[in-house]
CSV table of N, CA and C in Angstrom, one decimal:
chain,number,residue,atom,x,y,z
A,1,GLN,N,41.8,-23.2,-207.8
A,1,GLN,CA,41.4,-21.8,-207.6
A,1,GLN,C,40.5,-21.3,-208.7
A,2,SER,N,39.5,-20.6,-208.3
A,2,SER,CA,38.6,-20.0,-209.3
A,2,SER,C,39.0,-18.6,-209.6
A,3,PRO,N,38.5,-18.0,-210.7
A,3,PRO,CA,38.8,-16.6,-211.0
A,3,PRO,C,38.3,-15.6,-209.9
A,4,GLU,N,37.3,-16.0,-209.1
A,4,GLU,CA,36.8,-15.1,-208.1
A,4,GLU,C,37.6,-15.1,-206.8
A,5,ASP,N,38.6,-16.0,-206.7
A,5,ASP,CA,39.3,-16.1,-205.4
A,5,ASP,C,40.1,-14.8,-205.1
A,6,HIS,N,40.6,-14.1,-206.1
A,6,HIS,CA,41.3,-12.8,-205.9
A,6,HIS,C,40.4,-11.8,-205.4
A,7,VAL,N,39.1,-11.8,-205.8
A,7,VAL,CA,38.2,-10.8,-205.4
A,7,VAL,C,37.9,-11.0,-203.9
A,8,PHE,N,37.7,-12.3,-203.5
A,8,PHE,CA,37.5,-12.6,-202.1
A,8,PHE,C,38.6,-12.2,-201.2
A,9,ARG,N,39.9,-12.4,-201.7
A,9,ARG,CA,41.0,-12.0,-200.9
A,9,ARG,C,41.2,-10.5,-200.8
A,10,GLU,N,40.8,-9.8,-201.9
A,10,GLU,CA,41.0,-8.4,-201.9
A,10,GLU,C,40.0,-7.7,-201.0
A,11,TYR,N,38.7,-8.1,-201.0
A,11,TYR,CA,37.7,-7.5,-200.2
A,11,TYR,C,37.5,-8.1,-198.8
A,12,GLY,N,38.1,-9.2,-198.6
A,12,GLY,CA,38.0,-9.9,-197.3
A,12,GLY,C,38.6,-9.0,-196.2
A,13,ASN,N,39.7,-8.3,-196.6
A,13,ASN,CA,40.4,-7.5,-195.6
A,13,ASN,C,39.6,-6.3,-195.1
A,14,HIS,N,38.5,-5.9,-195.8
A,14,HIS,CA,37.7,-4.8,-195.4
A,14,HIS,C,36.5,-5.1,-194.6
A,15,LEU,N,36.2,-6.4,-194.5
A,15,LEU,CA,35.0,-6.8,-193.8
A,15,LEU,C,34.9,-6.4,-192.4
A,16,LYS,N,36.1,-6.5,-191.7
A,16,LYS,CA,36.1,-6.2,-190.3
A,16,LYS,C,35.7,-4.7,-190.0
A,17,LYS,N,36.2,-3.8,-190.9
A,17,LYS,CA,35.8,-2.4,-190.7
A,17,LYS,C,34.4,-2.2,-191.1
A,18,CYS,N,33.9,-2.9,-192.1
A,18,CYS,CA,32.5,-2.7,-192.5
A,18,CYS,C,31.5,-3.2,-191.4
A,19,VAL,N,31.8,-4.3,-190.8
A,19,VAL,CA,31.0,-4.8,-189.7
A,19,VAL,C,31.0,-4.0,-188.5
A,20,ALA,N,32.1,-3.3,-188.3
A,20,ALA,CA,32.3,-2.4,-187.1
A,20,ALA,C,31.7,-1.0,-187.3
A,21,ASP,N,31.1,-0.8,-188.4
A,21,ASP,CA,30.5,0.5,-188.7
A,21,ASP,C,29.5,0.9,-187.6
A,22,THR,N,29.4,2.2,-187.3
A,22,THR,CA,28.4,2.7,-186.3
A,22,THR,C,27.1,2.9,-186.9
A,23,ASN,N,26.9,3.0,-188.2
A,23,ASN,CA,25.6,3.2,-188.8
A,23,ASN,C,24.9,1.9,-188.9
A,24,PRO,N,23.8,1.7,-188.2
A,24,PRO,CA,23.1,0.4,-188.1
A,24,PRO,C,22.7,-0.1,-189.5
A,25,GLY,N,22.3,0.7,-190.4
A,25,GLY,CA,21.9,0.3,-191.7
A,25,GLY,C,23.1,-0.3,-192.5
A,26,ALA,N,24.2,0.4,-192.4
A,26,ALA,CA,25.5,-0.1,-193.1
A,26,ALA,C,26.0,-1.4,-192.4
A,27,GLN,N,25.8,-1.4,-191.1
A,27,GLN,CA,26.3,-2.6,-190.4
A,27,GLN,C,25.4,-3.8,-190.8
A,28,ASP,N,24.1,-3.6,-191.0
A,28,ASP,CA,23.2,-4.7,-191.4
A,28,ASP,C,23.7,-5.2,-192.8
A,29,LYS,N,23.9,-4.3,-193.7
A,29,LYS,CA,24.4,-4.7,-195.1
A,29,LYS,C,25.8,-5.4,-195.0
A,30,ALA,N,26.6,-4.9,-194.1
A,30,ALA,CA,27.9,-5.6,-194.0
A,30,ALA,C,27.8,-7.0,-193.5
A,31,LEU,N,26.8,-7.2,-192.6
A,31,LEU,CA,26.6,-8.6,-192.2
A,31,LEU,C,26.1,-9.5,-193.3
A,32,ASP,N,25.3,-8.9,-194.2
A,32,ASP,CA,24.8,-9.7,-195.4
A,32,ASP,C,26.0,-10.0,-196.2
A,33,ALA,N,26.9,-9.1,-196.4
A,33,ALA,CA,28.1,-9.3,-197.2
A,33,ALA,C,29.0,-10.4,-196.6
A,34,LEU,N,29.1,-10.3,-195.2
A,34,LEU,CA,29.9,-11.3,-194.5
A,34,LEU,C,29.3,-12.6,-194.6
A,35,MET,N,28.0,-12.7,-194.6
A,35,MET,CA,27.4,-14.0,-194.7
A,35,MET,C,27.7,-14.7,-196.1
A,36,ALA,N,27.6,-13.9,-197.1
A,36,ALA,CA,27.9,-14.4,-198.5
A,36,ALA,C,29.4,-14.7,-198.6
A,37,PHE,N,30.2,-13.9,-198.0
A,37,PHE,CA,31.7,-14.2,-198.0
A,37,PHE,C,32.0,-15.5,-197.3
A,38,VAL,N,31.4,-15.7,-196.2
A,38,VAL,CA,31.7,-17.0,-195.4
A,38,VAL,C,31.1,-18.2,-196.2
A,39,ASP,N,30.0,-18.0,-196.8
A,39,ASP,CA,29.4,-19.1,-197.6
A,39,ASP,C,30.1,-19.5,-198.8
A,40,PHE,N,30.7,-18.5,-199.5
A,40,PHE,CA,31.3,-18.8,-200.8
A,40,PHE,C,32.9,-18.8,-200.9
A,41,SER,N,33.5,-18.2,-199.9
A,41,SER,CA,35.0,-18.0,-199.9
A,41,SER,C,35.7,-19.1,-199.2
A,42,LYS,N,36.9,-19.4,-199.7
A,42,LYS,CA,37.8,-20.4,-199.1
A,42,LYS,C,38.6,-19.7,-198.0
A,43,ASP,N,38.5,-18.3,-198.0
A,43,ASP,CA,39.2,-17.5,-197.0
A,43,ASP,C,38.5,-17.3,-195.7
A,44,ALA,N,37.4,-18.1,-195.5
A,44,ALA,CA,36.5,-17.9,-194.3
A,44,ALA,C,37.2,-18.0,-193.0
A,45,PRO,N,38.1,-19.0,-192.8
A,45,PRO,CA,38.8,-19.1,-191.5
A,45,PRO,C,39.6,-17.9,-191.2
A,46,ARG,N,40.3,-17.3,-192.1
A,46,ARG,CA,41.1,-16.1,-191.9
A,46,ARG,C,40.2,-14.9,-191.5
A,47,VAL,N,39.2,-14.7,-192.2
A,47,VAL,CA,38.3,-13.6,-191.9
A,47,VAL,C,37.5,-13.9,-190.6
A,48,THR,N,37.2,-15.1,-190.2
A,48,THR,CA,36.6,-15.4,-189.0
A,48,THR,C,37.4,-14.9,-187.8
A,49,GLU,N,38.7,-15.2,-187.9
A,49,GLU,CA,39.6,-14.7,-186.8
A,49,GLU,C,39.5,-13.2,-186.6
A,50,GLU,N,39.4,-12.5,-187.7
A,50,GLU,CA,39.4,-11.0,-187.6
A,50,GLU,C,38.1,-10.5,-187.2
A,51,VAL,N,37.0,-11.1,-187.5
A,51,VAL,CA,35.7,-10.5,-187.4
A,51,VAL,C,34.9,-10.9,-186.1
A,52,MET,N,35.2,-12.1,-185.5
A,52,MET,CA,34.5,-12.6,-184.4
A,52,MET,C,34.4,-11.6,-183.2
A,53,GLY,N,35.5,-10.9,-182.9
A,53,GLY,CA,35.5,-10.0,-181.8
A,53,GLY,C,34.6,-8.8,-182.1
A,54,VAL,N,34.6,-8.3,-183.3
A,54,VAL,CA,33.7,-7.2,-183.7
A,54,VAL,C,32.2,-7.7,-183.6
A,55,LEU,N,32.0,-8.9,-184.1
A,55,LEU,CA,30.6,-9.4,-184.0
A,55,LEU,C,30.1,-9.4,-182.6
A,56,ILE,N,30.9,-9.8,-181.7
A,56,ILE,CA,30.5,-9.9,-180.3
A,56,ILE,C,30.4,-8.5,-179.7
A,57,ASP,N,31.3,-7.7,-179.9
A,57,ASP,CA,31.3,-6.3,-179.3
A,57,ASP,C,30.3,-5.4,-179.9
A,58,LYS,N,30.2,-5.4,-181.2
A,58,LYS,CA,29.3,-4.4,-181.8
A,58,LYS,C,28.0,-4.9,-182.2
A,59,CYS,N,27.9,-6.1,-182.8
A,59,CYS,CA,26.7,-6.6,-183.4
A,59,CYS,C,25.8,-7.2,-182.4
A,60,PHE,N,26.3,-8.0,-181.5
A,60,PHE,CA,25.5,-8.6,-180.5
A,60,PHE,C,24.9,-7.6,-179.5
A,61,ALA,N,25.4,-6.4,-179.4
A,61,ALA,CA,24.9,-5.4,-178.5
A,61,ALA,C,24.0,-4.4,-179.3
A,62,GLY,N,23.8,-4.7,-180.6
A,62,GLY,CA,23.0,-3.8,-181.5
A,62,GLY,C,21.5,-4.1,-181.5
A,63,ARG,N,20.9,-3.7,-182.6
A,63,ARG,CA,19.5,-3.9,-182.8
A,63,ARG,C,19.2,-5.4,-182.9
A,64,PRO,N,17.9,-5.8,-182.6
A,64,PRO,CA,17.6,-7.2,-182.6
A,64,PRO,C,17.8,-7.8,-184.0
A,65,SER,N,17.6,-7.1,-185.0
A,65,SER,CA,17.8,-7.7,-186.4
A,65,SER,C,19.3,-7.9,-186.6
A,66,THR,N,20.1,-7.0,-186.2
A,66,THR,CA,21.5,-7.0,-186.3
A,66,THR,C,22.1,-8.2,-185.5
A,67,LYS,N,21.6,-8.3,-184.3
A,67,LYS,CA,22.0,-9.4,-183.4
A,67,LYS,C,21.7,-10.8,-184.1
A,68,GLN,N,20.5,-10.9,-184.6
A,68,GLN,CA,20.1,-12.2,-185.2
A,68,GLN,C,21.0,-12.5,-186.5
A,69,LYS,N,21.3,-11.5,-187.3
A,69,LYS,CA,22.1,-11.7,-188.4
A,69,LYS,C,23.5,-12.1,-188.0
A,70,ALA,N,24.0,-11.5,-186.9
A,70,ALA,CA,25.4,-11.8,-186.4
A,70,ALA,C,25.4,-13.3,-185.9
A,71,MET,N,24.3,-13.7,-185.2
A,71,MET,CA,24.2,-15.1,-184.8
A,71,MET,C,24.2,-16.0,-186.0
A,72,ASP,N,23.4,-15.6,-187.0
A,72,ASP,CA,23.4,-16.5,-188.2
A,72,ASP,C,24.7,-16.6,-188.9
A,73,VAL,N,25.5,-15.5,-188.9
A,73,VAL,CA,26.8,-15.6,-189.5
A,73,VAL,C,27.7,-16.5,-188.7
A,74,CYS,N,27.6,-16.5,-187.3
A,74,CYS,CA,28.4,-17.4,-186.5
A,74,CYS,C,28.0,-18.9,-186.8
A,75,LEU,N,26.7,-19.1,-186.9
A,75,LEU,CA,26.3,-20.5,-187.3
A,75,LEU,C,26.7,-20.9,-188.7
A,76,MET,N,26.7,-20.0,-189.6
A,76,MET,CA,27.2,-20.3,-191.0
A,76,MET,C,28.7,-20.6,-190.9
A,77,MET,N,29.4,-19.9,-190.1
A,77,MET,CA,30.9,-20.2,-190.0
A,77,MET,C,31.1,-21.7,-189.5
A,78,LEU,N,30.3,-22.1,-188.6
A,78,LEU,CA,30.3,-23.5,-188.1
A,78,LEU,C,29.9,-24.4,-189.2
A,79,GLU,N,28.9,-24.0,-190.0
A,79,GLU,CA,28.3,-24.9,-191.0
A,79,GLU,C,29.3,-25.1,-192.2
A,80,VAL,N,30.1,-24.1,-192.5
A,80,VAL,CA,31.1,-24.3,-193.6
A,80,VAL,C,32.4,-24.8,-193.1
A,81,GLU,N,32.4,-25.3,-191.9
A,81,GLU,CA,33.5,-26.0,-191.3
A,81,GLU,C,34.7,-25.2,-191.0
A,82,VAL,N,34.5,-23.9,-190.6
A,82,VAL,CA,35.6,-23.1,-190.0
A,82,VAL,C,36.0,-23.8,-188.7
A,83,PRO,N,37.3,-23.9,-188.4
A,83,PRO,CA,37.7,-24.6,-187.2
A,83,PRO,C,36.9,-24.1,-186.0
A,84,LEU,N,36.4,-25.0,-185.2
A,84,LEU,CA,35.6,-24.7,-184.0
A,84,LEU,C,36.3,-23.6,-183.1
A,85,PRO,N,37.6,-23.8,-182.7
A,85,PRO,CA,38.1,-22.8,-181.8
A,85,PRO,C,38.1,-21.3,-182.3
A,86,LEU,N,38.1,-21.2,-183.6
A,86,LEU,CA,38.0,-19.8,-184.2
A,86,LEU,C,36.6,-19.2,-184.0
A,87,VAL,N,35.6,-20.0,-183.8
A,87,VAL,CA,34.3,-19.5,-183.6
A,87,VAL,C,33.9,-19.5,-182.1
A,88,LEU,N,34.1,-20.7,-181.5
A,88,LEU,CA,33.7,-20.9,-180.1
A,88,LEU,C,34.6,-20.2,-179.1
A,89,GLY,N,35.9,-20.0,-179.4
A,89,GLY,CA,36.8,-19.3,-178.5
A,89,GLY,C,36.4,-17.9,-178.2
A,90,PRO,N,36.1,-17.1,-179.3
A,90,PRO,CA,35.6,-15.7,-179.0
A,90,PRO,C,34.3,-15.7,-178.3
A,91,LEU,N,33.4,-16.7,-178.7
A,91,LEU,CA,32.1,-16.7,-178.0
A,91,LEU,C,32.3,-17.0,-176.5
A,92,LYS,N,33.3,-17.9,-176.2
A,92,LYS,CA,33.5,-18.2,-174.8
A,92,LYS,C,34.1,-17.0,-174.1
A,93,THR,N,34.9,-16.2,-174.7
A,93,THR,CA,35.4,-14.9,-174.0
A,93,THR,C,34.3,-13.9,-174.0
A,94,GLY,N,33.3,-14.0,-174.9
A,94,GLY,CA,32.2,-13.1,-174.9
A,94,GLY,C,31.3,-13.3,-173.7
A,95,PHE,N,31.4,-14.5,-173.0
A,95,PHE,CA,30.6,-14.7,-171.8
A,95,PHE,C,31.0,-13.7,-170.7
A,96,ALA,N,32.2,-13.1,-170.8
A,96,ALA,CA,32.7,-12.1,-169.8
A,96,ALA,C,32.6,-10.7,-170.3
A,97,ALA,N,31.8,-10.5,-171.4
A,97,ALA,CA,31.8,-9.1,-172.0
A,97,ALA,C,31.1,-8.1,-171.0
A,98,LYS,N,31.4,-6.9,-171.2
A,98,LYS,CA,30.8,-5.8,-170.4
A,98,LYS,C,29.3,-5.6,-170.6
A,99,SER,N,28.9,-5.8,-171.8
A,99,SER,CA,27.5,-5.6,-172.2
A,99,SER,C,26.7,-6.8,-171.9
A,100,PRO,N,25.6,-6.7,-171.1
A,100,PRO,CA,24.8,-7.9,-170.8
A,100,PRO,C,24.1,-8.4,-172.1
A,101,LYS,N,23.8,-7.5,-173.1
A,101,LYS,CA,23.3,-8.0,-174.3
A,101,LYS,C,24.2,-8.9,-175.1
A,102,SER,N,25.5,-8.6,-175.0
A,102,SER,CA,26.5,-9.4,-175.7
A,102,SER,C,26.6,-10.8,-175.0
A,103,VAL,N,26.6,-10.8,-173.7
A,103,VAL,CA,26.7,-12.1,-173.0
A,103,VAL,C,25.5,-13.0,-173.3
A,104,ILE,N,24.3,-12.4,-173.3
A,104,ILE,CA,23.1,-13.2,-173.6
A,104,ILE,C,23.2,-13.7,-175.1
A,105,ALA,N,23.6,-12.8,-176.0
A,105,ALA,CA,23.7,-13.3,-177.4
A,105,ALA,C,24.7,-14.4,-177.6
A,106,CYS,N,25.8,-14.3,-176.9
A,106,CYS,CA,26.9,-15.4,-176.9
A,106,CYS,C,26.3,-16.7,-176.5
A,107,LEU,N,25.6,-16.6,-175.4
A,107,LEU,CA,24.9,-17.8,-174.8
A,107,LEU,C,23.9,-18.4,-175.8
A,108,GLN,N,23.1,-17.5,-176.4
A,108,GLN,CA,22.1,-17.9,-177.4
A,108,GLN,C,22.7,-18.5,-178.6
A,109,THR,N,23.8,-18.0,-179.0
A,109,THR,CA,24.5,-18.5,-180.2
A,109,THR,C,25.1,-19.9,-179.9
A,110,VAL,N,25.7,-20.1,-178.7
A,110,VAL,CA,26.2,-21.4,-178.4
A,110,VAL,C,25.0,-22.4,-178.3
A,111,ARG,N,23.9,-22.0,-177.7
A,111,ARG,CA,22.8,-22.8,-177.6
A,111,ARG,C,22.2,-23.2,-179.0
A,112,ALA,N,22.2,-22.3,-179.9
A,112,ALA,CA,21.7,-22.5,-181.3
A,112,ALA,C,22.7,-23.5,-182.0
A,113,ALA,N,24.0,-23.3,-181.7
A,113,ALA,CA,25.0,-24.2,-182.3
A,113,ALA,C,24.8,-25.6,-181.8
A,114,LEU,N,24.6,-25.7,-180.5
A,114,LEU,CA,24.4,-27.1,-180.0
A,114,LEU,C,23.1,-27.7,-180.5
A,115,LYS,N,22.1,-26.9,-180.7
A,115,LYS,CA,20.8,-27.4,-181.2
A,115,LYS,C,21.0,-27.9,-182.7
A,116,ALA,N,21.8,-27.1,-183.5
A,116,ALA,CA,21.9,-27.3,-184.9
A,116,ALA,C,22.9,-28.4,-185.2
A,117,PHE,N,24.0,-28.5,-184.4
A,117,PHE,CA,25.1,-29.4,-184.8
A,117,PHE,C,25.3,-30.5,-183.8
A,118,GLY,N,24.8,-30.4,-182.6
A,118,GLY,CA,24.9,-31.4,-181.6
A,118,GLY,C,26.1,-31.4,-180.8
A,119,PRO,N,26.2,-32.2,-179.7
A,119,PRO,CA,27.3,-32.2,-178.8
A,119,PRO,C,28.5,-32.9,-179.4
A,120,LYS,N,28.4,-33.7,-180.4
A,120,LYS,CA,29.6,-34.3,-181.0
A,120,LYS,C,30.4,-33.3,-181.8
A,121,VAL,N,29.8,-32.3,-182.3
A,121,VAL,CA,30.5,-31.2,-183.0
A,121,VAL,C,30.9,-30.1,-182.1
A,122,VAL,N,30.0,-29.6,-181.2
A,122,VAL,CA,30.2,-28.5,-180.3
A,122,VAL,C,30.5,-29.1,-178.9
A,123,ASP,N,31.8,-29.1,-178.5
A,123,ASP,CA,32.2,-29.6,-177.2
A,123,ASP,C,31.7,-28.6,-176.1
A,124,VAL,N,30.9,-29.1,-175.2
A,124,VAL,CA,30.3,-28.2,-174.2
A,124,VAL,C,31.2,-28.0,-173.0
A,125,ARG,N,32.0,-29.0,-172.7
A,125,ARG,CA,32.8,-28.9,-171.5
A,125,ARG,C,33.6,-27.6,-171.3
A,126,PRO,N,34.4,-27.2,-172.3
A,126,PRO,CA,35.2,-26.0,-172.0
A,126,PRO,C,34.3,-24.7,-171.9
A,127,LEU,N,33.1,-24.8,-172.6
A,127,LEU,CA,32.2,-23.7,-172.5
A,127,LEU,C,31.5,-23.6,-171.2
A,128,VAL,N,31.2,-24.7,-170.6
A,128,VAL,CA,30.5,-24.7,-169.3
A,128,VAL,C,31.4,-24.1,-168.2
A,129,LYS,N,32.7,-24.4,-168.3
A,129,LYS,CA,33.7,-23.8,-167.4
A,129,LYS,C,33.8,-22.3,-167.4
A,130,ALA,N,33.5,-21.7,-168.6
A,130,ALA,CA,33.6,-20.3,-168.8
A,130,ALA,C,32.3,-19.5,-168.5
A,131,LEU,N,31.2,-20.3,-168.2
A,131,LEU,CA,30.0,-19.6,-168.0
A,131,LEU,C,30.0,-18.7,-166.8
A,132,PRO,N,29.3,-17.5,-166.9
A,132,PRO,CA,29.3,-16.6,-165.7
A,132,PRO,C,28.6,-17.3,-164.6
A,133,PRO,N,28.9,-16.9,-163.3
A,133,PRO,CA,28.2,-17.6,-162.2
A,133,PRO,C,26.8,-17.1,-162.1
């Protein structure tokens, strides 16, 4: 454990609220903070569980720059080896989201994950079953 671990634990609980902010500028900065948190914290799996739903509902339906940052955060979560079901499970449920923008962003994120990590890491079979008709 490093001296910074307590800081990550303390502020990690607030990331979900920050990412869900209705102010697009604040949401953009919250995504930057989330990216840094996921990159440097050992608490990334716990925060991933809390934040993925908000990323899909709020950020994927937002501005194009916000959507791109949210997709990058999802890919970063996979890169730092957050367990796949914590990232791909919410993306799979995002295929049935009410907002068409969110559905498209979920599909684009899965496609980017496949391109970046390959089918050996990202199992496509359960995702294909969940695709909208």
